[in-house]
Coordinates of N, CA, C and O in Angstrom, one line a residue:
X1 N -12.3 1.5 16.4 CA -11.5 2.4 15.5 C -10.9 1.6 14.4 O -10.2 0.6 14.6
X2 N -11.2 2.0 13.1 CA -10.6 1.3 12.0 C -9.1 1.4 11.9 O -8.6 2.4 12.3
X3 N -8.5 0.4 11.3 CA -7.1 0.4 11.1 C -6.7 1.5 10.1 O -7.5 1.7 9.1
X4 N -5.5 2.1 10.2 CA -5.0 3.0 9.2 C -4.7 2.1 7.9 O -4.4 1.0 8.0
X5 N -4.8 2.8 6.8 CA -4.5 2.1 5.5 C -3.2 2.7 5.0 O -3.0 3.9 5.0
X6 N -2.3 1.8 4.6 CA -1.0 2.2 4.0 C -1.1 1.8 2.5 O -0.8 0.7 2.1
X7 N -1.5 2.8 1.7 CA -1.8 2.5 0.3 C -0.7 2.9 -0.6 O -0.1 4.0 -0.5
X8 N -0.2 2.0 -1.4 CA 0.8 2.3 -2.4 C 0.3 2.0 -3.8 O -0.6 1.2 -4.0
X9 N 1.0 2.7 -4.7 CA 0.7 2.5 -6.1 C 1.6 1.4 -6.7 O 2.8 1.4 -6.4
X10 N 1.0 0.4 -7.4 CA 1.8 -0.7 -8.0 C 2.7 -0.2 -9.1 O 3.6 -1.0 -9.6
X11 N 2.5 1.0 -9.6 CA 3.3 1.5 -10.7 C 4.4 2.5 -10.3 O 5.5 2.4 -10.8
X12 N 4.1 3.3 -9.3 CA 5.1 4.3 -8.9 C 5.5 4.2 -7.5 O 6.4 4.9 -7.0
X13 N 4.8 3.4 -6.7 CA 5.2 3.2 -5.3 C 5.1 4.4 -4.4 O 5.8 4.6 -3.4
X14 N 4.2 5.4 -4.8 CA 4.1 6.6 -4.0 C 3.6 6.2 -2.6 O 2.9 5.3 -2.3
X15 N 4.1 7.0 -1.6 CA 3.6 6.8 -0.2 C 2.7 8.0 0.3 O 2.5 8.2 1.4
X16 N 2.2 8.7 -0.7 CA 1.3 9.9 -0.4 C 0.0 9.5 0.4 O -0.6 10.3 1.0
X17 N -0.3 8.2 0.3 CA -1.5 7.8 1.0 C -1.2 6.8 2.1 O -1.9 5.9 2.5
X18 N 0.0 6.9 2.7 CA 0.4 6.1 3.8 C -0.2 6.6 5.1 O 0.1 7.8 5.5
X19 N -1.1 5.8 5.7 CA -1.7 6.2 7.0 C -3.0 6.9 6.8 O -3.5 7.6 7.7
X20 N -3.7 6.7 5.7 CA -5.1 7.3 5.5 C -6.1 6.4 6.2 O -5.9 5.3 6.5
X21 N -7.3 7.1 6.4 CA -8.4 6.4 7.1 C -9.3 5.6 6.1 O -10.0 4.7 6.5
X22 N -9.3 6.0 4.9 CA -10.1 5.4 3.9 C -9.4 5.5 2.5 O -8.6 6.4 2.3
X23 N -9.7 4.6 1.6 CA -9.1 4.6 0.3 C -9.7 5.7 -0.5 O -11.0 5.8 -0.7
X24 N -8.9 6.6 -1.1 CA -9.4 7.7 -1.9 C -10.2 7.2 -3.1 O -9.8 6.2 -3.7
X25 N -11.3 7.9 -3.4 CA -12.1 7.5 -4.5 C -11.4 7.6 -5.9 O -11.9 6.9 -6.8
X26 N -10.4 8.4 -6.0 CA -9.7 8.5 -7.3 C -8.6 7.4 -7.6 O -8.0 7.5 -8.6
X27 N -8.5 6.5 -6.6 CA -7.6 5.4 -6.9 C -8.4 4.2 -7.5 O -9.6 4.1 -7.3
X28 N -7.7 3.4 -8.3 CA -8.4 2.3 -8.9 C -7.7 1.0 -8.7 O -6.5 0.9 -8.3
X29 N -8.4 -0.1 -8.8 CA -7.9 -1.5 -8.7 C -7.2 -1.7 -7.4 O -6.2 -2.4 -7.3
X30 N -7.7 -1.2 -6.3 CA -7.1 -1.4 -5.0 C -7.4 -2.7 -4.4 O -8.6 -3.1 -4.4
X31 N -6.4 -3.4 -3.9 CA -6.6 -4.7 -3.3 C -5.9 -4.8 -2.0 O -4.8 -4.2 -1.8
X32 N -6.5 -5.5 -1.0 CA -5.8 -5.7 0.3 C -4.7 -6.7 0.1 O -4.7 -7.7 -0.6
X33 N -3.5 -6.3 0.8 CA -2.3 -7.2 0.6 C -2.0 -7.8 2.0 O -1.7 -9.0 2.0
X34 N -2.0 -7.0 3.0 CA -1.6 -7.5 4.4 C -2.2 -6.6 5.4 O -2.5 -5.4 5.1
X35 N -2.2 -7.0 6.7 CA -2.7 -6.2 7.8 C -1.7 -5.1 8.1 O -0.5 -5.2 7.7
X36 N -2.2 -4.2 8.9 CA -1.3 -3.1 9.3 C -0.2 -3.7 10.2 O 1.0 -3.3 10.0
X37 N -0.5 -4.6 11.1 CA 0.5 -5.2 11.9 C 1.6 -5.9 11.1 O 2.8 -5.8 11.3
X38 N 1.1 -6.6 10.0 CA 2.1 -7.3 9.2 C 3.0 -6.3 8.4 O 4.2 -6.6 8.2
X39 N 2.4 -5.2 8.0 CA 3.1 -4.2 7.2 C 4.2 -3.5 8.1 O 5.2 -3.0 7.5
X40 N 4.0 -3.5 9.4 CA 5.0 -2.8 10.3 C 6.0 -3.8 10.9 O 6.9 -3.3 11.6
X41 N 5.8 -5.1 10.7 CA 6.8 -6.1 11.2 C 8.1 -5.9 10.6 O 8.3 -5.7 9.4
X42 N 9.2 -6.0 11.5 CA 10.5 -5.8 11.0 C 10.9 -7.0 10.1 O 10.5 -8.2 10.4
X43 N 11.7 -6.7 9.1 CA 12.1 -7.8 8.2 C 13.6 -8.0 8.5 O 14.5 -7.2 8.4
X44 N 13.9 -9.2 8.9 CA 15.3 -9.6 9.3 C 16.1 -9.7 8.0 O 15.6 -10.1 7.0
X45 N 17.4 -9.4 8.2 CA 18.3 -9.5 7.1 C 18.4 -11.0 6.6 O 18.4 -11.9 7.4
X46 N 18.3 -11.2 5.3 CA 18.3 -12.6 4.8 C 17.0 -13.3 4.8 O 16.9 -14.4 4.4
X47 N 15.9 -12.6 5.3 CA 14.6 -13.2 5.2 C 14.1 -13.3 3.8 O 13.9 -12.3 3.1
X48 N 14.0 -14.5 3.3 CA 13.6 -14.7 1.9 C 12.1 -14.7 1.7 O 11.6 -14.8 0.5
X49 N 11.3 -14.6 2.8 CA 9.8 -14.7 2.7 C 9.2 -13.3 2.7 O 8.0 -13.2 2.3
X50 N 9.9 -12.3 3.0 CA 9.4 -10.9 3.1 C 10.4 -9.9 2.5 O 11.5 -10.2 2.4
X51 N 9.9 -8.7 2.2 CA 10.7 -7.7 1.7 C 10.4 -6.4 2.4 O 9.3 -6.0 2.7
X52 N 11.5 -5.6 2.7 CA 11.2 -4.2 3.3 C 10.5 -3.3 2.3 O 10.0 -2.3 2.8
X53 N 10.5 -3.6 1.1 CA 9.8 -2.8 0.1 C 8.3 -3.0 0.1 O 7.5 -2.2 -0.5
X54 N 7.8 -4.0 0.9 CA 6.4 -4.2 1.0 C 5.8 -3.6 2.3 O 5.3 -4.3 3.1
X55 N 5.9 -2.3 2.4 CA 5.5 -1.6 3.5 C 4.0 -1.3 3.6 O 3.4 -0.9 4.6
X56 N 3.3 -1.6 2.5 CA 1.9 -1.2 2.3 C 0.9 -2.3 2.8 O 1.2 -3.4 3.0
X57 N -0.3 -1.8 3.1 CA -1.4 -2.8 3.4 C -2.3 -3.0 2.2 O -2.9 -4.0 2.1
X58 N -2.4 -2.0 1.3 CA -3.2 -2.1 0.1 C -2.4 -1.6 -1.1 O -1.5 -0.7 -0.9
X59 N -2.7 -2.2 -2.2 CA -2.0 -1.8 -3.4 C -3.0 -1.5 -4.5 O -4.0 -2.3 -4.7
X60 N -2.8 -0.4 -5.3 CA -3.7 -0.1 -6.3 C -3.0 0.8 -7.3 O -1.7 0.8 -7.4
X61 N -3.7 1.6 -8.1 CA -3.2 2.5 -9.1 C -3.6 3.9 -8.7 O -4.8 4.2 -8.6
X62 N -2.6 4.8 -8.5 CA -2.9 6.1 -8.1 C -3.5 6.9 -9.3 O -3.3 6.5 -10.5
X63 N -4.1 8.1 -9.1 CA -4.7 8.9 -10.2 C -3.7 9.3 -11.2 O -4.0 9.3 -12.4
X64 N -2.4 9.7 -10.8 CA -1.4 10.1 -11.7 C -1.0 9.0 -12.7 O -0.9 9.3 -13.9
X65 N -0.8 7.8 -12.2 CA -0.4 6.7 -13.1 C -1.6 6.3 -13.9 O -1.4 5.9 -15.1
X66 N -2.8 6.3 -13.4 CA -4.0 5.9 -14.2 C -4.1 6.9 -15.4 O -4.4 6.5 -16.5
X67 N -3.9 8.2 -15.1 CA -4.0 9.2 -16.2 C -3.0 9.0 -17.2 O -3.3 9.3 -18.4
X68 N -1.8 8.6 -16.9 CA -0.7 8.3 -17.9 C -1.1 7.2 -18.7 O -0.9 7.1 -19.9
X69 N -1.7 6.1 -18.1 CA -2.1 5.0 -18.9 C -3.3 5.2 -19.8 O -3.4 4.5 -20.8
X70 N -4.1 6.2 -19.5 CA -5.3 6.5 -20.4 C -5.0 7.1 -21.7 O -4.1 7.6 -22.2

């Protein structure tokens, strides 16, 4: 069974594609950032190597932000 994808937009940080099975075709410039396990690992207070804002496994540009840029 494939891992769930936690996809975020690098411009608006939407979580509308958090937990999808595949990357939607209307997203662009999607890149792998970290594994599902890594994205769910707790971040300790004061940890300078990780951030709680990096909840995603993949990062790209959502259709709404891409349309604004065009």
